[in-house]
Coordinates of C-alpha atoms in Angstrom, one line a residue:
M387 CA -7.4 -28.6 -50.3
A388 CA -3.7 -29.0 -49.6
T389 CA -2.5 -26.9 -46.6
E390 CA 0.4 -24.6 -46.9
H391 CA 2.2 -26.7 -44.3
S392 CA 1.8 -29.9 -46.4
I393 CA 3.0 -28.1 -49.5
E394 CA 6.0 -26.6 -47.7
S395 CA 6.9 -29.9 -46.1
A396 CA 6.6 -31.6 -49.5
L397 CA 8.9 -29.0 -51.1
A398 CA 11.4 -29.3 -48.2
S399 CA 11.5 -33.1 -48.8
L400 CA 13.0 -32.7 -52.3
P401 CA 16.4 -34.3 -52.4
E402 CA 19.6 -32.4 -53.1
L403 CA 20.6 -32.9 -56.7
P404 CA 24.0 -34.0 -58.2
I405 CA 26.3 -31.4 -59.5
G406 CA 25.1 -30.0 -62.8
W407 CA 21.5 -30.9 -62.2
R408 CA 18.8 -28.4 -61.3
Y409 CA 15.1 -28.2 -60.5
C410 CA 12.8 -26.5 -62.9
A411 CA 9.0 -26.2 -63.0
L412 CA 7.1 -28.5 -65.3
G413 CA 5.5 -25.5 -67.0
D414 CA 9.0 -24.3 -68.0
V415 CA 9.6 -27.4 -70.2
V416 CA 6.5 -27.0 -72.3
E417 CA 6.5 -26.2 -76.0
P418 CA 6.2 -22.5 -76.4
S419 CA 3.4 -22.7 -78.9
R420 CA 1.2 -24.9 -76.6
S421 CA 0.3 -25.1 -73.0
I422 CA -0.6 -27.6 -70.4
A423 CA -4.3 -28.3 -70.7
Y424 CA -7.1 -30.7 -69.7
G425 CA -9.5 -32.2 -72.2
I426 CA -13.2 -32.6 -73.0
V427 CA -15.4 -31.7 -70.0
Q428 CA -18.8 -33.1 -71.4
P429 CA -18.1 -35.7 -74.0
G430 CA -21.7 -36.7 -74.6
P431 CA -22.7 -40.2 -75.6
D432 CA -20.4 -42.7 -77.4
N433 CA -20.3 -41.9 -81.1
P434 CA -19.0 -45.0 -83.0
A435 CA -17.9 -42.7 -85.9
G436 CA -16.4 -40.1 -83.6
V437 CA -13.0 -39.0 -82.3
P438 CA -11.3 -41.3 -79.8
M439 CA -11.0 -39.8 -76.3
I440 CA -8.4 -41.1 -73.8
R441 CA -9.8 -41.4 -70.3
V442 CA -8.1 -42.3 -67.0
Q443 CA -9.3 -45.9 -67.3
D444 CA -7.3 -46.2 -70.6
F445 CA -4.0 -45.8 -68.8
R446 CA -2.2 -49.2 -68.4
Q447 CA 1.2 -49.4 -66.6
G448 CA 2.7 -46.3 -68.2
A449 CA 1.0 -46.7 -71.6
V450 CA -2.3 -45.9 -73.1
D451 CA -4.7 -48.6 -74.3
L452 CA -6.5 -47.4 -77.4
S453 CA -8.4 -50.7 -78.0
S454 CA -11.8 -49.4 -76.8
P455 CA -11.8 -45.7 -76.3
L456 CA -15.0 -43.6 -75.9
R457 CA -15.6 -41.7 -79.1
V458 CA -17.0 -38.2 -79.1
S459 CA -18.7 -36.3 -81.9
P460 CA -16.3 -34.4 -84.2
Q461 CA -18.2 -31.2 -83.2
I462 CA -17.4 -31.7 -79.5
A463 CA -13.8 -32.6 -80.2
A464 CA -13.4 -29.5 -82.4
R465 CA -14.1 -27.3 -79.4
Y466 CA -11.1 -28.8 -77.7
S467 CA -8.4 -28.3 -80.3
R468 CA -5.9 -27.3 -77.5
T469 CA -5.8 -31.0 -76.4
R470 CA -5.9 -32.7 -79.8
L471 CA -3.1 -35.1 -79.8
Y472 CA -0.3 -35.3 -82.3
G473 CA 1.5 -38.3 -80.6
G474 CA 4.4 -38.0 -78.2
E475 CA 2.8 -35.7 -75.6
L476 CA 3.0 -36.5 -71.9
L477 CA -0.4 -37.4 -70.5
I478 CA -1.1 -37.3 -66.8
T479 CA -4.2 -38.2 -64.8
L480 CA -5.6 -35.2 -63.0
V481 CA -8.8 -36.6 -61.2
G482 CA -9.3 -39.7 -59.1
T483 CA -6.1 -41.6 -59.3
V484 CA -3.9 -38.6 -59.8
G485 CA -0.3 -38.6 -61.2
I486 CA -0.3 -41.6 -63.5
T487 CA 1.7 -40.8 -66.6
A488 CA 1.9 -42.1 -70.1
I489 CA 3.1 -40.9 -73.5
A490 CA 0.5 -40.4 -76.2
P491 CA 1.3 -43.1 -78.8
A492 CA 1.8 -42.1 -82.5
D493 CA -1.5 -43.9 -83.4
A494 CA -3.3 -41.5 -81.0
E495 CA -2.8 -38.7 -83.5
G496 CA -6.1 -36.8 -83.9
A497 CA -7.5 -38.2 -80.6
N498 CA -8.4 -36.1 -77.6
V499 CA -8.5 -36.6 -73.9
A500 CA -11.1 -36.4 -71.1
R501 CA -11.3 -33.6 -68.5
A502 CA -9.5 -35.9 -66.0
V503 CA -6.4 -36.2 -68.2
G504 CA -3.8 -33.4 -68.7
V505 CA -1.8 -33.0 -71.9
V506 CA 1.7 -31.7 -71.3
P507 CA 3.4 -31.0 -74.7
V508 CA 7.0 -31.3 -73.4
R509 CA 9.8 -29.6 -75.5
S510 CA 11.7 -32.1 -77.6
D511 CA 15.1 -31.0 -76.1
I512 CA 13.8 -32.2 -72.7
G513 CA 11.9 -35.3 -73.8
A514 CA 8.4 -36.4 -72.7
L515 CA 9.7 -39.8 -71.8
Y516 CA 12.2 -38.4 -69.3
V517 CA 9.6 -36.1 -67.7
S518 CA 7.2 -39.1 -67.5
Y519 CA 9.9 -41.1 -65.6
A520 CA 10.7 -38.1 -63.4
L521 CA 7.0 -37.6 -62.4
R522 CA 6.9 -41.2 -61.2
L523 CA 9.5 -40.5 -58.5
P524 CA 8.0 -41.1 -55.1
V525 CA 9.0 -37.7 -53.8
L526 CA 7.2 -36.0 -56.8
Q527 CA 4.2 -38.3 -56.4
D528 CA 4.0 -37.2 -52.8
L529 CA 4.2 -33.5 -53.8
I530 CA 1.5 -34.0 -56.4
A531 CA -0.7 -35.7 -53.8
A532 CA -0.1 -32.8 -51.4
W533 CA -1.2 -30.3 -54.0
C534 CA -4.5 -32.0 -54.9
N535 CA -7.8 -30.6 -54.0
T536 CA -9.8 -33.4 -52.4
T537 CA -13.3 -31.9 -51.8
V538 CA -15.1 -34.7 -53.7
Q539 CA -12.2 -36.7 -55.2
A540 CA -8.6 -36.0 -55.6
T541 CA -8.1 -33.3 -58.3
L542 CA -4.9 -31.7 -59.4
N543 CA -5.4 -28.3 -61.1
L544 CA -3.2 -27.1 -64.0
K545 CA -1.7 -24.3 -62.0
E546 CA -0.3 -26.7 -59.4
L547 CA 0.8 -29.2 -62.1
S548 CA 2.8 -26.5 -63.9
R549 CA 4.6 -25.8 -60.6
V550 CA 5.8 -29.4 -60.1
P551 CA 9.6 -29.2 -59.7
L552 CA 11.4 -31.5 -62.1
P553 CA 15.0 -32.7 -61.5
L554 CA 16.7 -31.8 -64.7
P555 CA 20.1 -33.3 -65.4
P556 CA 22.4 -32.1 -68.3
Q557 CA 21.1 -33.1 -71.7
E558 CA 23.6 -35.9 -72.2
E559 CA 22.5 -37.6 -68.9
R560 CA 18.8 -37.0 -69.6
H561 CA 19.1 -38.8 -72.9
A562 CA 21.0 -41.7 -71.3
I563 CA 18.3 -42.0 -68.7

């Protein structure tokens, strides 16, 4: 578990922002009708006719590889409607190799994610792509690592993920980035 000292030092290491920029918590840029959530805890065996499920091993250099996903039964997937993908959501790894981001591609609509993957439905005025880039900043990756629980393997819980401070420029600059 991260110590208060490591969390405080990680927060203290955040750089000063340019005029007009501000920090806001990741949880503050989520669509109001949805929340940050993790996916299917026990997917069961691969079901060739089932619903595709994105796992940590499906992340490839900032993208998701849907060429050979595990497929879960529609009954199991139905119990996880909160993480059913529409396409365009920010995905982030929460277990093992923590903090890798990707955007759910449009062809992932209807798919779901594994427990080790978080779904962050970023508001369209902020932009999931911008947040994905921001979360890749070394200072934020260090903060995420400091907030992980590492009893068995590194795990970032949703409460900590929602607290991650994002550098937020004015909208015109965000879109230019």
